[in-house]
Each structure stands twice: as structure tokens, then as C-alpha cells.
Short mmCIF file of C-alpha atoms in Angstrom, two decimals:
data_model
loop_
_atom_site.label_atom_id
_atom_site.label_comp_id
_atom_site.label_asym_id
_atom_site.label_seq_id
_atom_site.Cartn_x
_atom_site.Cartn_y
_atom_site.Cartn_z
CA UNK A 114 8.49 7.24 8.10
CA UNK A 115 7.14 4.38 9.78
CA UNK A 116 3.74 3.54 9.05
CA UNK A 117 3.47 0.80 11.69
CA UNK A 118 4.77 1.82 15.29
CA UNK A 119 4.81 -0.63 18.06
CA UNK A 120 5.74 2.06 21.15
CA UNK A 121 6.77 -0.12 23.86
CA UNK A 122 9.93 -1.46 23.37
CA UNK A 123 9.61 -4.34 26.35
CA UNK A 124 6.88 -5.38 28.65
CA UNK A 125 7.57 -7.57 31.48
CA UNK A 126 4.24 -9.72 33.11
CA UNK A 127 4.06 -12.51 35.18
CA UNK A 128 3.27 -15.98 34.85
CA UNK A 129 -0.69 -16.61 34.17
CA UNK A 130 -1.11 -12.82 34.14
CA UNK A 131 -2.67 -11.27 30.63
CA UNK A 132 -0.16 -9.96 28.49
CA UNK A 133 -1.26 -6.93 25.86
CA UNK A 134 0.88 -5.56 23.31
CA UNK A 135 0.12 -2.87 21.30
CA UNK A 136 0.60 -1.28 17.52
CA UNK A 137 -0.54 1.73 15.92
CA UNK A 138 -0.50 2.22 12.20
CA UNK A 139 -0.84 5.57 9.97
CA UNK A 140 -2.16 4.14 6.57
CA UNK A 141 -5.90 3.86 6.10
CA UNK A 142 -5.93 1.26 3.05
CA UNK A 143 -4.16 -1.43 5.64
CA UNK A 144 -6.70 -4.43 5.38
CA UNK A 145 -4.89 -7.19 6.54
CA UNK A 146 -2.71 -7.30 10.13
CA UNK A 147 -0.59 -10.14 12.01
CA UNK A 148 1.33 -11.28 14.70
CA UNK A 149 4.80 -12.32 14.48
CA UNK A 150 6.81 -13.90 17.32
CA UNK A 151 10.51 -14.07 17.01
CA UNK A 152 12.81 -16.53 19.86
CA UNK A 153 16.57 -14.95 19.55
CA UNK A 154 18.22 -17.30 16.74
CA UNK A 155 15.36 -18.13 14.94
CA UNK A 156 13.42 -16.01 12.11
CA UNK A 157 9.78 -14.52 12.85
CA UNK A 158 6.87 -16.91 13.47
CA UNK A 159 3.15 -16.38 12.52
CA UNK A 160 0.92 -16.36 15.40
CA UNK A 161 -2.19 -14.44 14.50
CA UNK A 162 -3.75 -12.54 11.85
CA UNK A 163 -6.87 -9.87 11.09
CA UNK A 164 -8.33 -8.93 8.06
CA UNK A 165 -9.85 -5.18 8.37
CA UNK A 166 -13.91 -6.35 8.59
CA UNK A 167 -13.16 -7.71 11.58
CA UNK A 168 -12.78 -6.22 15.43
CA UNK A 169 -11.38 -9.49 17.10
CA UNK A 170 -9.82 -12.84 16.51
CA UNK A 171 -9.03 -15.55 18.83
CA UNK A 172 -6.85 -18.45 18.35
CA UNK A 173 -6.22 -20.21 21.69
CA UNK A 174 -4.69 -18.08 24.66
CA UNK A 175 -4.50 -15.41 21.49
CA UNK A 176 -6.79 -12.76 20.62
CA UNK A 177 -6.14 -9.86 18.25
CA UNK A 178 -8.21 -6.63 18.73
CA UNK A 179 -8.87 -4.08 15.93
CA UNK A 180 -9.51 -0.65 16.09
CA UNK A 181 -10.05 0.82 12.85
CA UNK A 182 -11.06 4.23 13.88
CA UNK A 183 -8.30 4.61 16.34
CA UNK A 184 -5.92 2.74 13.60
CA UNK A 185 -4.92 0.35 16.76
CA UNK A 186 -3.99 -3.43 16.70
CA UNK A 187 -3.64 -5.40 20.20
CA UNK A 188 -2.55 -8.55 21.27
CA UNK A 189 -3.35 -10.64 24.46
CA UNK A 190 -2.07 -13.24 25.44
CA UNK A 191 -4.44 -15.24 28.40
CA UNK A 192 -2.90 -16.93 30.33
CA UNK A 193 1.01 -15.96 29.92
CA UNK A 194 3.66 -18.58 29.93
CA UNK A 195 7.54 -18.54 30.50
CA UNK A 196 7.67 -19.94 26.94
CA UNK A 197 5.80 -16.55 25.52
CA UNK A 198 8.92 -14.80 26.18
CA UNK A 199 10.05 -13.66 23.29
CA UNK A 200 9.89 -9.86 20.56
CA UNK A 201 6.42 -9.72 18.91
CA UNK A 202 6.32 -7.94 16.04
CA UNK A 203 2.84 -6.62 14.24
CA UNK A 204 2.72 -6.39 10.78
CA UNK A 205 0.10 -5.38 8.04
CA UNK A 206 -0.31 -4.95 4.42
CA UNK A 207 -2.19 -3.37 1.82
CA UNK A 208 -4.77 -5.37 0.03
CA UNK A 209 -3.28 -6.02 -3.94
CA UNK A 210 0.23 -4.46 -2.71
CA UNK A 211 2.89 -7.54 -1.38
CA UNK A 212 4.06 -5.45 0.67
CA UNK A 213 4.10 -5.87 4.11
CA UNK A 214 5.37 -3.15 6.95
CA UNK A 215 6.85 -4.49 10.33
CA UNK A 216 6.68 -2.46 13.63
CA UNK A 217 9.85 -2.58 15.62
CA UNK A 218 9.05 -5.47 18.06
CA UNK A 219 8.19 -5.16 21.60
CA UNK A 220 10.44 -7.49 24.11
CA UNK A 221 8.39 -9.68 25.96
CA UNK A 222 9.18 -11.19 29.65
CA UNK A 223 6.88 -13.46 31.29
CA UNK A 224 8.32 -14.67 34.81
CA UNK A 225 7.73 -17.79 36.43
CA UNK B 22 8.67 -29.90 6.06
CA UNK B 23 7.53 -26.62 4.70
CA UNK B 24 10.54 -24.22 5.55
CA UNK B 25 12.71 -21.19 3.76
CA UNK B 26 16.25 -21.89 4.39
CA UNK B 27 18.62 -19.60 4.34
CA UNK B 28 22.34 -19.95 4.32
CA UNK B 29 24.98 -19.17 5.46
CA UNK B 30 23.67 -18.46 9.06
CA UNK B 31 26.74 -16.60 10.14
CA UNK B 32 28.95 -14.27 7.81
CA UNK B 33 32.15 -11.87 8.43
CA UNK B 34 33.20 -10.62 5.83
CA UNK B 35 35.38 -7.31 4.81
CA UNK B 36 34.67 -4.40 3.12
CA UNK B 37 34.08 -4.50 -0.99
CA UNK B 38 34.41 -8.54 -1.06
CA UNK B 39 31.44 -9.78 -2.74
CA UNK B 40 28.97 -11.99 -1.10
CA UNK B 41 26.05 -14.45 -1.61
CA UNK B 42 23.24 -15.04 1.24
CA UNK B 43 21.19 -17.90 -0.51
CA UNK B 44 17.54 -18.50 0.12
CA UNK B 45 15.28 -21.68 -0.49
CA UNK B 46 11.71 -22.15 -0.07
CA UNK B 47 9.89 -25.24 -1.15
CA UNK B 48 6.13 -24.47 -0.39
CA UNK B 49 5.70 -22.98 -4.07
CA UNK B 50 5.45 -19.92 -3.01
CA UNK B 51 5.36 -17.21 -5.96
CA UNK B 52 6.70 -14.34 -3.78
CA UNK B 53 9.95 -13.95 -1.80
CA UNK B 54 10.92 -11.52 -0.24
CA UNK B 55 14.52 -10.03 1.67
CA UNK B 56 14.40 -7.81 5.09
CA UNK B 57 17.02 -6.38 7.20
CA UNK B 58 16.90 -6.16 10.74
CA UNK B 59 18.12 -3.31 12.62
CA UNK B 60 17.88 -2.44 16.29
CA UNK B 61 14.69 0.21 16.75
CA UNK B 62 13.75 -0.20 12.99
CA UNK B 63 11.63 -3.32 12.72
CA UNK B 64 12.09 -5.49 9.70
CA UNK B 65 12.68 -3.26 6.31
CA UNK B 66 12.20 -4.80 2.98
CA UNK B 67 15.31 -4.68 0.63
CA UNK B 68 13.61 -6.46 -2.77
CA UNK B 69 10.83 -8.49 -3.67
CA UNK B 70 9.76 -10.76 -6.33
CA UNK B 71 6.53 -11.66 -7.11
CA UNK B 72 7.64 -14.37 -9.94
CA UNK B 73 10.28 -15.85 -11.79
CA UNK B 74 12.09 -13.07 -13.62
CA UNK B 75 9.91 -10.75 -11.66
CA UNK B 76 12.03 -8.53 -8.85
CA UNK B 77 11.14 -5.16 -7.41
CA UNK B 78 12.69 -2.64 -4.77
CA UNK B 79 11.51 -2.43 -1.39
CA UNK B 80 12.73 0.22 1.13
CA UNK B 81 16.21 0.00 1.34
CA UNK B 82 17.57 -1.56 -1.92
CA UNK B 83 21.12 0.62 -1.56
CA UNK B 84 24.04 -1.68 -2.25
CA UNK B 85 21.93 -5.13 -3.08
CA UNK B 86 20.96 -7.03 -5.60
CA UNK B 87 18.60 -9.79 -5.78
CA UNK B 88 17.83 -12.76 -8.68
CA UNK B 89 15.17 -15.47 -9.20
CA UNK B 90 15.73 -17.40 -11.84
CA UNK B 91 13.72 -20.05 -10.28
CA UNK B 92 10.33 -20.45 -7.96
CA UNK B 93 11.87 -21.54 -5.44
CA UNK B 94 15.00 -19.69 -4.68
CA UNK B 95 15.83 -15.87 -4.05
CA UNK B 96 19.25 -15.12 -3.53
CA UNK B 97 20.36 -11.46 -1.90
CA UNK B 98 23.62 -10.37 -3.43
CA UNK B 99 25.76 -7.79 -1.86
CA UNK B 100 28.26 -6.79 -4.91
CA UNK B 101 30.68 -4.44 -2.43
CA UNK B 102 29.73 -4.62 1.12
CA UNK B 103 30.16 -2.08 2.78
CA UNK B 104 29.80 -1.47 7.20
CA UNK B 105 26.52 -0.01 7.06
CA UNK B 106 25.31 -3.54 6.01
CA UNK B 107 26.53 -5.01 9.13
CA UNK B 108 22.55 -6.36 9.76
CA UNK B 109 20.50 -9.19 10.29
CA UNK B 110 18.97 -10.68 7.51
CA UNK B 111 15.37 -12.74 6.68
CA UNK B 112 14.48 -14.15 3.54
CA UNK B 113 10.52 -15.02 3.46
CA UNK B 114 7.97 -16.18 1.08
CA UNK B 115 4.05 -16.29 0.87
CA UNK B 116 1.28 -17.37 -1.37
CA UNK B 117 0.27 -14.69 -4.02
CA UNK B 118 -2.97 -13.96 -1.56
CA UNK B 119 -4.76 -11.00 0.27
CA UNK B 120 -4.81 -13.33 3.27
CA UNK B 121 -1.71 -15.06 3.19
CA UNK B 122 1.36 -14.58 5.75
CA UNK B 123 5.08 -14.50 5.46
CA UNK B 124 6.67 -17.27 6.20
CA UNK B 125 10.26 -16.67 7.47
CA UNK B 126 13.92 -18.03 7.09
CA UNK B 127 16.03 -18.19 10.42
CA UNK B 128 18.13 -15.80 9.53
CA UNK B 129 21.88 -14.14 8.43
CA UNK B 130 24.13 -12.70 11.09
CA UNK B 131 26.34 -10.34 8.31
CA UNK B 132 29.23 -8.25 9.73
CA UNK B 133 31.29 -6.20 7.45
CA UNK B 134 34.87 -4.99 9.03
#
């Protein structure tokens, strides 16, 4: 049973358009969520992280959104580049447990 | 540079043949981990260490077996391979911390005929 679900399997935006991913997760005791991107070839980058008493998190054109009550995680991405294209995968873990569950990656396409 | 190496990169093998997929990590890191990657499933855990000596099962352990004898490597053992662990494989490692992120290896192509 999957306890992190990411439900759209591709998105497809254009160039300097916002791009928003999303993630849903079952388990209440997650405290800690991030951002993976992953270029075909290469093994899953860290983009962006959220511990669980926060709502929002911005690191350059990247913001993470959380919504506890709804047990949702976002991602946007402001402006989109041709070089964002790539699968994003969210993540989170349990505090104390080093454990870590993945979502299954949503495609992304940006075009010029 | 800070990296986790894995190697090999690409690996065909046949069924029962024993294999070894190494990973390296030289950022200290106390844990390491191994994931599979399957199409529609995400990344799955397979073992986990949190220290030397110190290895525990993650979600799909079936069929592997994993060793750290050392900090800084973490190598996934497949002792009869078998199709259904045709996958693609990351090794990854992180500080012992609340806050701290996985850090990734590029990855195993492994096809079993």
C-alpha cells in the first residue's frame, strides 16, 4: 500500500508558464517531505524539502506547499524552463524512522 | 566531490548466476540505503543500514542481500537472480538526521534472461 501517491503520471507546460505537481500521503506521523528530480541516466536529485511546522518553502523558482490537514504536498516551479524537464518524485519520512517512502514520479515536459 | 558511486552501471546477466552491484559513498554518511525502481511503483527500499555491522529490511528484501563492513560502502548482493529482478537500481546515503536528504547513486540497469 502506498503511503505516498503522486496521481499524475505526466504534466506537460510551457516555457515560463508555472508548473505544479502534486503528492498526497496517508500517514499522519510524516514530518519531513522533499523533492527529488531525476534526468533519464542519472539517479534522483534533491531539490526541495519541508519539515511538517511549516506551510511553504521557497528556494529560487521553487516553492513547496504543505497541507497538513488535507495530507497534500505541491510543487511549483515559476518560471518553467526546457531544462525542468525531467520525473519529480516527492518523498517523506517519519521523524526517528530512516525510512523514507517515494511516490511514483510525475513526467514533466516544459516546451520551448 | 561528494558523490555515491555505484557500479557496474549496466548488467545482463542470467538466471541463478550470482552478482555484485557495489556502492561507494565518501561524505561519511552513517546510513545507506538500496531501492529498486519499477515502472508505476516509485522507488522501494530493499535494505538499509544505519551503521557498520548494522543492516535492516526494507520493503522488498526477497532474493537480496546486503553487507557493510565498512562506513563507506554498501554492497547489494543478488545470490540467484532471478527475472523478476530485472529493475533499476539506486544506492543512497544520508546523515543520521531528522532533516537530512538522500543523496543518490546514478544508478544499475540489471536484466536477468
Amino acid at each position: 500500500d502506498q503511503q505516498v501517491k503522486q496521481n499524475s503520471p505526466s504534466l506537460s507546460v510551457q516555457e515560463g508558464r508555472i508548473s505544479i505537481l502534486n503528492c498526497d500521503y496517508t500517514n499522519s506521523m510524516f514530518d519531513y517531505f522533499l523533492w527529488y528530480k531525476k534526468y533519464p541516466a542519472e539517479g534522483p536529485t534533491f531539490l526541495i524539502s519541508i519539515s511538517s511546522i511549516k506551510d511553504k518553502n521557497e528556494d529560487g523558482r521553487f516553492t513547496v506547499f504543505l497541507n497538513k490537514s488535507a495530507k497534500h504536498l505541491s510543487l511549483h516551479i515559476v518560471p518553467s524552463q526546457p531544462g525542468d524537464s525531467a520525473v519529480y518524485f516527492c518523498a517523506a519520512r517519519r521523524y526517528n524512522f530512516n525510512k523514507f517512502y517515494f511516490g511514483s514520479g510525475t513526467k514533466l515536459n516544459v516546451k520551448p | 566531490e561528494a558523490q555515491v558511486t555505484q557500479n557496474p552501471r549496466y548488467l545482463i546477466t542470467v538466471t541463478g548466476k550470482k552478482l555484485t552491484v557495489t556502492c561507494s559513498q565518501n561524505m561519511n554518511h552513517e546510513y545507506m540505503s538500496w531501492y529498486r525502481q519499477d515502472p508505476g511503483l516509485g522507488l522501494r527500499q530493499i535494505y538499509y543500514s544505519m551503521n557498520v555491522e548494522v543492516t535492516d529490511k526494507g520493503d522488498v528484501p526477497e532474493g537480496y542481500k546486503v553487507s557493510r563492513k565498512e562506513k563507506r560502502n554498501f554492497p547489494l548482493i543478488l545470490e540467484s537472480p532471478s527475472p523478476n529482478q530485472t529493475s533499476l537500481y539506486f544506492c543512497a546515503s544520508s546523515l543520521i538526521d531528522s532533516q537530512a536528504p538522500l543523496h543518490f547513486g546514478n544508478g544499475t540497469r540489471l536484466t536477468v534472461t
